[in-house]
Short mmCIF file of C-alpha atoms and ligand atoms in Angstrom, two decimals:
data_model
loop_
_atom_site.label_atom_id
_atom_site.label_comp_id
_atom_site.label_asym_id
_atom_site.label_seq_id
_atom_site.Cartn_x
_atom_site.Cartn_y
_atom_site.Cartn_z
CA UNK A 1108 -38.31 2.31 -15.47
CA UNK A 1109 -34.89 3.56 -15.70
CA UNK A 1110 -33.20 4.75 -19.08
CA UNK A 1111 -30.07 6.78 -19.62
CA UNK A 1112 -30.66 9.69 -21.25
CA UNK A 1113 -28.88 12.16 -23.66
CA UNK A 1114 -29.58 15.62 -21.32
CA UNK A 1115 -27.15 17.55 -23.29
CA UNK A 1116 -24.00 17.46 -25.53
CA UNK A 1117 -21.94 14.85 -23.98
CA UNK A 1118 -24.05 14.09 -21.03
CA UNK A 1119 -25.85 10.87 -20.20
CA UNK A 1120 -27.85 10.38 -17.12
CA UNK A 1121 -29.71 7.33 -15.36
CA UNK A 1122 -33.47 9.42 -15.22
CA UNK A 1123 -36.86 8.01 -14.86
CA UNK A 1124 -38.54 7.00 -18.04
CA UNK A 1125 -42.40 6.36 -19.02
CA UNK A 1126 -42.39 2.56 -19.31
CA UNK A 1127 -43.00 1.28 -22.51
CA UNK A 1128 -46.17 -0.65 -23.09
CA UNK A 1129 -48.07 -3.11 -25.88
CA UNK A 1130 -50.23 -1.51 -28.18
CA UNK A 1131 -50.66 -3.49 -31.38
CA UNK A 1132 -51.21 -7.18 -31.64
CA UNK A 1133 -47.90 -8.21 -32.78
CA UNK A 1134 -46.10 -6.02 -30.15
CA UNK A 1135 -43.28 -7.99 -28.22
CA UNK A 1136 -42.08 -6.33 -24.86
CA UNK A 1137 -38.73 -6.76 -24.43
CA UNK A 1138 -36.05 -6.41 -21.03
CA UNK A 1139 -32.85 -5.09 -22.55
CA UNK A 1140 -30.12 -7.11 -21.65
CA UNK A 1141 -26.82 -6.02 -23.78
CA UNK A 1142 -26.53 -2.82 -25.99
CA UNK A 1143 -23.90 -2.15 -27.86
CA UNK A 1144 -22.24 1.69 -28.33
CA UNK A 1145 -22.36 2.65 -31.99
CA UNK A 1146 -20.26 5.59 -34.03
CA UNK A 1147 -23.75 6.49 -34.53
CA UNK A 1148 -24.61 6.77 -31.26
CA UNK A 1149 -21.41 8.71 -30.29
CA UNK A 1150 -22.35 11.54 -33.52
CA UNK A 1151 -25.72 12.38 -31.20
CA UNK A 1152 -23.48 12.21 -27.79
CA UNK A 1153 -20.74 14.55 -28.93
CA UNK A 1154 -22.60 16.88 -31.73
CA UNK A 1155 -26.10 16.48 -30.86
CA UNK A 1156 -27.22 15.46 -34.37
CA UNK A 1157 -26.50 13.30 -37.29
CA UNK A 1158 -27.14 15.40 -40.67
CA UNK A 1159 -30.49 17.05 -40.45
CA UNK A 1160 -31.25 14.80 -37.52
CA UNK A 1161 -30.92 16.77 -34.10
CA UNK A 1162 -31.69 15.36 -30.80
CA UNK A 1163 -34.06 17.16 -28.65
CA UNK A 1164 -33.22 16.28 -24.61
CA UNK A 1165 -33.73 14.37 -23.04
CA UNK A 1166 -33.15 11.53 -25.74
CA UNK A 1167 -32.33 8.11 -25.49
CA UNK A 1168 -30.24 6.53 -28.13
CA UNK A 1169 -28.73 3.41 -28.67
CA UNK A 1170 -29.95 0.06 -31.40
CA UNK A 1171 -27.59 -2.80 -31.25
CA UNK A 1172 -29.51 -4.68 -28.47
CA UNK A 1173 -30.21 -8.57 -27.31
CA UNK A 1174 -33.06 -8.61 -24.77
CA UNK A 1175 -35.48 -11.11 -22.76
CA UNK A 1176 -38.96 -11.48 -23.99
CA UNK A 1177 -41.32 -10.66 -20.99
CA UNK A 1178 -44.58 -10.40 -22.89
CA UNK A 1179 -46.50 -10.78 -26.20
CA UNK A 1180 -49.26 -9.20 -28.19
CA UNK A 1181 -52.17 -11.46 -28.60
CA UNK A 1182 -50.92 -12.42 -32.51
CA UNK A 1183 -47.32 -12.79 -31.76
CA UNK A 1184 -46.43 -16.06 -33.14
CA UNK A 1185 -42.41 -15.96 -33.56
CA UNK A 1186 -41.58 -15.56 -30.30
CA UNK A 1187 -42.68 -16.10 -26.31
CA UNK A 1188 -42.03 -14.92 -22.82
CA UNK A 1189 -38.61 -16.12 -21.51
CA UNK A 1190 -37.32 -16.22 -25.05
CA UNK A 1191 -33.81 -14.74 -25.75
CA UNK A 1192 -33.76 -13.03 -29.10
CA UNK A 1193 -31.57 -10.34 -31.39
CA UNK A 1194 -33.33 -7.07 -31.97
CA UNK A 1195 -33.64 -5.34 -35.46
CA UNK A 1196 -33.65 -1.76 -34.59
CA UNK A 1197 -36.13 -0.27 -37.71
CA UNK A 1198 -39.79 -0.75 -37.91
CA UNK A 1199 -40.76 -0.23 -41.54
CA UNK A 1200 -44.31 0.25 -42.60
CA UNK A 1201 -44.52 -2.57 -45.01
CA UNK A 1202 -46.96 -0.66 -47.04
CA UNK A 1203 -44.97 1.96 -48.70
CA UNK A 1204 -43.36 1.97 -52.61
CA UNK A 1205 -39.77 1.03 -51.18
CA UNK A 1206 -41.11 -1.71 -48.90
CA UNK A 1207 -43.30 -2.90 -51.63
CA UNK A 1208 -40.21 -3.18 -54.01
CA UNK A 1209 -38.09 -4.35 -51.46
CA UNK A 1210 -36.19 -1.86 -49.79
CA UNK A 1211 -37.50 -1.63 -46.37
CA UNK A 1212 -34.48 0.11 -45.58
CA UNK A 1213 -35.44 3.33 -46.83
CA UNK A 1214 -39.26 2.96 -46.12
CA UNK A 1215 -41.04 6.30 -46.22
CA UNK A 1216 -42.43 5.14 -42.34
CA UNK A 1217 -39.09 4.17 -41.17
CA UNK A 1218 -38.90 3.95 -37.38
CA UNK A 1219 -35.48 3.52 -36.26
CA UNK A 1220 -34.24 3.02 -32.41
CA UNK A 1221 -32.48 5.78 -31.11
CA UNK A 1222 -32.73 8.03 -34.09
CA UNK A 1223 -34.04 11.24 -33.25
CA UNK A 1224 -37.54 12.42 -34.42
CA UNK A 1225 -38.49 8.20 -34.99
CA UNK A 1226 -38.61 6.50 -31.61
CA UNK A 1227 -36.44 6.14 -28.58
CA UNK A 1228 -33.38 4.15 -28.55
CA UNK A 1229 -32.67 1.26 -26.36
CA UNK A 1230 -30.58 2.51 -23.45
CA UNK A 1231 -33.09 1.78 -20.89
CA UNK A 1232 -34.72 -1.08 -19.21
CA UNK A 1233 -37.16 -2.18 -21.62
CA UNK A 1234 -38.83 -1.39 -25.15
CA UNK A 1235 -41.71 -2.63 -27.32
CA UNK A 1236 -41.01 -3.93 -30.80
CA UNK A 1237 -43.27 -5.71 -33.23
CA UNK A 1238 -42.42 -9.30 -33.70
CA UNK A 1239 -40.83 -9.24 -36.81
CA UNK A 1240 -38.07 -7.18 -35.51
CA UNK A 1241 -37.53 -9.99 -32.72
CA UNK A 1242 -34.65 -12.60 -33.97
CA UNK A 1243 -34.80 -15.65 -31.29
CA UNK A 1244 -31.12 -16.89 -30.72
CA UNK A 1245 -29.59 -20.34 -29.76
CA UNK A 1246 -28.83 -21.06 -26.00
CA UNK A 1247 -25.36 -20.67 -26.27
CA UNK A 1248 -25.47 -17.32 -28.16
CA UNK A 1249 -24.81 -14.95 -24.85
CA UNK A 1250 -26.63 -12.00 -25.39
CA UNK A 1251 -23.18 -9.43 -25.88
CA UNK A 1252 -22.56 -12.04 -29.53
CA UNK A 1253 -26.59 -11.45 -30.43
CA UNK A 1254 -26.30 -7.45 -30.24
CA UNK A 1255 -23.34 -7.36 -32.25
CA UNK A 1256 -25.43 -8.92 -35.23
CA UNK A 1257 -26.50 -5.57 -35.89
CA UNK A 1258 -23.47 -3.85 -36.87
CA UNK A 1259 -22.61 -7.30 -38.70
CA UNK A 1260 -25.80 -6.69 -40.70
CA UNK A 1261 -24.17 -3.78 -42.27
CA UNK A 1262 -20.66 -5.48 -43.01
CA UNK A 1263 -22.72 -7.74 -44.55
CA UNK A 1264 -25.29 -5.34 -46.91
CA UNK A 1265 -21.58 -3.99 -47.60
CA UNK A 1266 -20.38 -6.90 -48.73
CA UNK A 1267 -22.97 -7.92 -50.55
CA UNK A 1268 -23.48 -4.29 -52.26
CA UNK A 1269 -19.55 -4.68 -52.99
CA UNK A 1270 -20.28 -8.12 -54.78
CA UNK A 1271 -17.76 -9.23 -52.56
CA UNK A 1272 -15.93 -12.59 -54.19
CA UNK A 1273 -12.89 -14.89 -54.36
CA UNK A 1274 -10.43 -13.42 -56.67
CA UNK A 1275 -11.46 -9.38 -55.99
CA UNK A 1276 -8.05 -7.24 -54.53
CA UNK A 1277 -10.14 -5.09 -51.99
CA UNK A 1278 -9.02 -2.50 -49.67
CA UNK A 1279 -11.20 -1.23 -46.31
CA UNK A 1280 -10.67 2.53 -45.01
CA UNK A 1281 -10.96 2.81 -41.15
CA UNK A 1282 -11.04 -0.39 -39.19
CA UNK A 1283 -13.58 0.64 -36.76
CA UNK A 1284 -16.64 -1.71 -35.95
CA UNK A 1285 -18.12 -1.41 -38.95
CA UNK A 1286 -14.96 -1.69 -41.07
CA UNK A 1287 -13.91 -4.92 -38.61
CA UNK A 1288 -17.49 -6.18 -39.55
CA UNK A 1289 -17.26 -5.88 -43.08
CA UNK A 1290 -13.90 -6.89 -43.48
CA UNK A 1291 -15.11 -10.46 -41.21
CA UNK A 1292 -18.53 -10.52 -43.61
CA UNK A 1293 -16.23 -10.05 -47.17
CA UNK A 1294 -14.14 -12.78 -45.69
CA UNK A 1295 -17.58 -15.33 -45.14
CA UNK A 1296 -18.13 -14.44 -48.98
CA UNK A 1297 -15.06 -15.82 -49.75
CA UNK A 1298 -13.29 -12.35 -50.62
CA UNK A 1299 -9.48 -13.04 -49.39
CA UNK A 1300 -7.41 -9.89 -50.36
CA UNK A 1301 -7.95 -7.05 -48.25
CA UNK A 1302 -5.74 -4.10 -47.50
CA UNK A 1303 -6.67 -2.27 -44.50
CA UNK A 1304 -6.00 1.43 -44.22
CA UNK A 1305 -6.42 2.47 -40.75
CA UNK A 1306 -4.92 5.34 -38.12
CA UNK A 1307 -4.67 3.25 -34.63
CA UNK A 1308 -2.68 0.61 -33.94
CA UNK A 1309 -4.45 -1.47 -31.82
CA UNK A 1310 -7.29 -1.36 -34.32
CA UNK A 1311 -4.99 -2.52 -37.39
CA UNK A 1312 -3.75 -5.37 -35.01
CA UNK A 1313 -7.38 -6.40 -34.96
CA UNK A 1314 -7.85 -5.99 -38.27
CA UNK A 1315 -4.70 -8.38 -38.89
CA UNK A 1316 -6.54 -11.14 -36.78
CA UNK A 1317 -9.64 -10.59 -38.77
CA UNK A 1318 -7.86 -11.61 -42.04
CA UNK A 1319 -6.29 -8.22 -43.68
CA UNK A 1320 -3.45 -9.32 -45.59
CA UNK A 1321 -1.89 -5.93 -45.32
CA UNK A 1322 -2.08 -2.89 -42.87
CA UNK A 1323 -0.84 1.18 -43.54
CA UNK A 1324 -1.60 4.04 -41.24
CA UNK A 1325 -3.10 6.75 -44.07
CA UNK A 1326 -1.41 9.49 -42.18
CA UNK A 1327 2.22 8.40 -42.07
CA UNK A 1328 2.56 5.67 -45.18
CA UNK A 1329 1.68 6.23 -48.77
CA UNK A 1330 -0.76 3.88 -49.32
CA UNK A 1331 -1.02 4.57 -53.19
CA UNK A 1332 2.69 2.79 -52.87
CA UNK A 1333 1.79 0.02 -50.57
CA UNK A 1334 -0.81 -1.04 -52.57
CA UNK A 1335 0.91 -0.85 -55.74
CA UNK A 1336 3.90 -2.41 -54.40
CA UNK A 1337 1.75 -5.78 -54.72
CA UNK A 1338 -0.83 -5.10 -57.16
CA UNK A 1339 0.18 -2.82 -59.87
CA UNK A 1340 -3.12 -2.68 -61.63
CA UNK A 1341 -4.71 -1.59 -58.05
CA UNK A 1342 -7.70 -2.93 -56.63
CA UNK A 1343 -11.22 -3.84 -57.64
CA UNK A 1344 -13.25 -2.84 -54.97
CA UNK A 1345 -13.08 -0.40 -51.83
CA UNK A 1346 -15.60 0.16 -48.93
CA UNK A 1347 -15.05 3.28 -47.12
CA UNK A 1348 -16.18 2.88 -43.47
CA UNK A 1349 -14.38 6.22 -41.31
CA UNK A 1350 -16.63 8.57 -42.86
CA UNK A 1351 -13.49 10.91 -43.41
CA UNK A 1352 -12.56 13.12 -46.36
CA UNK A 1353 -9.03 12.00 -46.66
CA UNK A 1354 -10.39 8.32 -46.87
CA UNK A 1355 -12.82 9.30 -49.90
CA UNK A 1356 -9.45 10.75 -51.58
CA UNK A 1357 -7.49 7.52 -50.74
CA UNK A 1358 -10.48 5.38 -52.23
CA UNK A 1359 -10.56 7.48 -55.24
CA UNK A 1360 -6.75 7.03 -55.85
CA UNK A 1361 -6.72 3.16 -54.93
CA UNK A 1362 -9.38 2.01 -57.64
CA UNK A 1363 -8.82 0.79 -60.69
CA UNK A 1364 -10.62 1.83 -63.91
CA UNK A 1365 -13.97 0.31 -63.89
CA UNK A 1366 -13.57 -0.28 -59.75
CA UNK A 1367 -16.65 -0.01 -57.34
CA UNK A 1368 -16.37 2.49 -54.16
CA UNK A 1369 -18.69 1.09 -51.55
CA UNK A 1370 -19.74 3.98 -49.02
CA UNK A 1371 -20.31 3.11 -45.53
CA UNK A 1372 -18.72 5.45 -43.42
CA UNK A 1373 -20.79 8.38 -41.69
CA UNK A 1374 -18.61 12.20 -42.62
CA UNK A 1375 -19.11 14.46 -39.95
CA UNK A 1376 -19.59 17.31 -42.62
CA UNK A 1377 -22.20 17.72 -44.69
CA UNK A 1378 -20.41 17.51 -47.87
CA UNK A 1379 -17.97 15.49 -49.40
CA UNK A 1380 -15.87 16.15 -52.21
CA UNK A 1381 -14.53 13.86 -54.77
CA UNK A 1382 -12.36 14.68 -58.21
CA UNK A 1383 -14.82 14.25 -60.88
CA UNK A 1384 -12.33 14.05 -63.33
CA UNK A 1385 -10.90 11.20 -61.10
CA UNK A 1386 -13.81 9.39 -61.32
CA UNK A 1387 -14.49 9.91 -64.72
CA UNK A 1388 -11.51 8.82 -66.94
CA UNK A 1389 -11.63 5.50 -64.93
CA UNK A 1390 -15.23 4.98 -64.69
CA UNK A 1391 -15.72 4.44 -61.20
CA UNK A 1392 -19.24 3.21 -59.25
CA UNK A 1393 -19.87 4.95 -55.65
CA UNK A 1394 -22.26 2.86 -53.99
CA UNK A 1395 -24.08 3.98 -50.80
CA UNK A 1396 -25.15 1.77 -47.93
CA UNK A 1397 -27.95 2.99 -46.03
CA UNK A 1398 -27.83 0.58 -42.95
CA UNK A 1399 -29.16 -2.98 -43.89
CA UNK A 1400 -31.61 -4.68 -46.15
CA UNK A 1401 -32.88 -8.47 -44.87
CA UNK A 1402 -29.25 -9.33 -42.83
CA UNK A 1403 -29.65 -9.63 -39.46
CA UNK A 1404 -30.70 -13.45 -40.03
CA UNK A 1405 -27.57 -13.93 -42.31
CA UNK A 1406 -25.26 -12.32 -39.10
CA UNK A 1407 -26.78 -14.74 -36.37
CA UNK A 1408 -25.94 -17.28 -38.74
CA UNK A 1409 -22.46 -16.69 -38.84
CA UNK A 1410 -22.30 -15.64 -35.19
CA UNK A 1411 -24.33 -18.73 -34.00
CA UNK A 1412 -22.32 -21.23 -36.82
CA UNK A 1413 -19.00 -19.59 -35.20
CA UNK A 1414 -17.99 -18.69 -38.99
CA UNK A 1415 -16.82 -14.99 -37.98
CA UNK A 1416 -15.01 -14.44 -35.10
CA UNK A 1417 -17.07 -12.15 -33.66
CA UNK A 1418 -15.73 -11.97 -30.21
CA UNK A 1419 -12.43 -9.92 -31.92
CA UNK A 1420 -15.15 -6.79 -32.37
CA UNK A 1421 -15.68 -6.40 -28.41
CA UNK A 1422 -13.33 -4.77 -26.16
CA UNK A 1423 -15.16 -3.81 -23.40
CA UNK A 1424 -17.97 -3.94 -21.48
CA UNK A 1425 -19.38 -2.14 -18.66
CA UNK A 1426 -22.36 -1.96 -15.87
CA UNK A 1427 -25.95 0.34 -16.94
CA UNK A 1428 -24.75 2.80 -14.47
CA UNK A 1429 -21.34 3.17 -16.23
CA UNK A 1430 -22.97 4.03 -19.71
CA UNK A 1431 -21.32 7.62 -19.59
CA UNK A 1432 -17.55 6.15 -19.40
CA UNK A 1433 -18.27 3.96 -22.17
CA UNK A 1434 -19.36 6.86 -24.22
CA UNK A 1435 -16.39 8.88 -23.50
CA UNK A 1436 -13.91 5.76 -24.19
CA UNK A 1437 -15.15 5.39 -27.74
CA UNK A 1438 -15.87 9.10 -27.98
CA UNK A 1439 -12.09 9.10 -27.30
CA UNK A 1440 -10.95 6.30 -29.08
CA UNK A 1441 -9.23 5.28 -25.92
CA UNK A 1442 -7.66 2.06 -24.40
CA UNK A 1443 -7.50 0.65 -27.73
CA UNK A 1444 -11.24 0.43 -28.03
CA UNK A 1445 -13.33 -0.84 -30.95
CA UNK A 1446 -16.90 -2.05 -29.55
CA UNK A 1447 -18.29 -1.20 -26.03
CA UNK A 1448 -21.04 -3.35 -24.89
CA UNK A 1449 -23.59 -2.08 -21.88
CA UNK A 1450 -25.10 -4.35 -19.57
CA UNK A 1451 -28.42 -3.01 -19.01
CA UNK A 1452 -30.00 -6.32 -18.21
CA UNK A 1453 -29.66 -8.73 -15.10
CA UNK A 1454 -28.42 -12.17 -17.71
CA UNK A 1455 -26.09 -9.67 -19.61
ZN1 LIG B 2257 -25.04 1.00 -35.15
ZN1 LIG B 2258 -42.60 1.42 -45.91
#
């Protein structure tokens, strides 16, 4: 088959691929219709690695996918061939102390599309998953809406992390996908205050549609003042989702005493630094979010119910063979660009 391949920093090519094949009785394989391009995904384009893990090439990456059942293990139950389903990109062992107490998430076994050293991504014709990573979807889902549950997983692990409520004065750093999708999931909760911190402009017009009742650019607007300007007392809750040290400052100075700090966002750097003596007089939680724990039902929900609008998350899409010029657009944060969909798939 034919998958497009990381070959080396910043390169993609269309190469020949081993084709995938069903091994275990509850093994699904898939054709790969619509993938969407992830920040993630753009870490191991540009810098070849994500933290500690480093793509070896060539490397497929790539995990926010809708795809076309074509065949099924002999115990598959949830799904058949012809079926149009949502794909949950990690495979978690079931058997482990997290997945025993719930947090499949961070299973010891965790097998995660596209993450290098786990398994291969989805950029390519077609992969096997077990069943239970196979989310069937309504008729008049199109396949681009079903891929973007993924990334509205994790707005919505976010929001639930952040406890997000009616009544809470919340702000979102970096209106990106994953900020847009957690701003859209705090919104489903009910949460109706949300100042949005965010550097392009086309991005905090998006965000405005989505429901933030106030927009700054952090680099040329105090947003200490802003925010103050309408709530003295500052806010209750902050999810950081640009991954960038000024942002972790900003959060820091926009909590109340006693406020939560909700970490999404994905630093280039190693290390972060906060003021512990920030943190300390006013008591402040950091939460981490590592991905998504039991939402990708919950997103198809409110993508198939029409309760988030969705469709404001994707910009563009573009043919398999185009992959590379995708990459580079959100690489480059041009055209005003928030998600990139591929079309890998012939009903894409
Ligand atoms: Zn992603
Ligand atoms: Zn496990």
């Amino acid at each position: 088959m034919k998958a497009c391949a990381l070959t080396a920093p910043r390169r993609l090519d269309i190469i020949d691929w081993p084709d995938p094949a069903i091994r275990e009785p509850q093994d699904v394989l898939l054709r790969i219709e619509s993938v969407g391009v992830c920040g993630s995904d753009i870490h191991y384009y540009v810098e070849g690695r994500i933290g500690s893990q480093v793509v070896e090439y060539p490397y497929l990456v790539g995990h926010e996918s809708a795809a076309t059942v074509i065949e099924t293990g002999p115990a598959v139950t949830r799904v058949k061939p012809g079926d149009r389903v949502a794909v949950e990109p990690a495979i978690h062992c079931g058997d482990c102390d997290q997945c025993r107490a719930g947090r499949p998430h961070t299973c010891r076994r965790l097998r995660f599309l596209g993450c290098p050293g786990q398994i291969d991504g989805c950029l390519c014709e077609r992969i096997v998953m077990p069943e239970a990573c196979c989310y069937p979807i309504g008729p008049a889902t199109t396949f681009d809406r079903a891929a973007l549950a993924e990334p509205l997983s994790i707005g919505i692990y976010a929001a639930r992390l952040g406890q997000a409520r009616p009544g809470l004065r919340a702000a979102i750093l970096g209106a990106g996908p994953i900020g847009l999708c957690t701003l859209l999931a705090s919104r489903a909760e009910g949460l109706d205050s949300f100042f949005v911190s965010e550097p392009i402009p086309e991005r905090r017009a998006l965000a405005e549609r989505a429901g933030a009742s106030c927009t700054a650019d952090p680099y040329g607007e105090d947003l200490l003042a802003a925010v103050s300007a309408d709530t003295p007392e500052l806010l209750d809750l902050v999810f950081e989702c640009s991954g960038k040290q000024e942002a972790f400052d900003d959060g820091v100075r926009l909590l109340k005493p006693g406020g939560l700090f909700v970490l999404i966002g994905i630093p280039t750097e190693d290390r972060i630094h906060f003021s512990m003596d920030e943190l300390r007089r006013r008591e402040l939680t950091l939460q981490n979010v590592r991905r998504q724990n039991a939402c990708m039902r919950p997103a198809l929900d409110l993508i198939e119910q029409d309760r988030v609008d969705i469709g404001l998350l994707q910009t563009h899409s573009f043919p398999f063979g185009r992959t590379r010029e995708a990459f580079d657009l959100v690489a480059d944060y041009g055209e005003g660009v928030m998600k990139a969909m591929i079309h890998v798939g012939p009903d894409a």
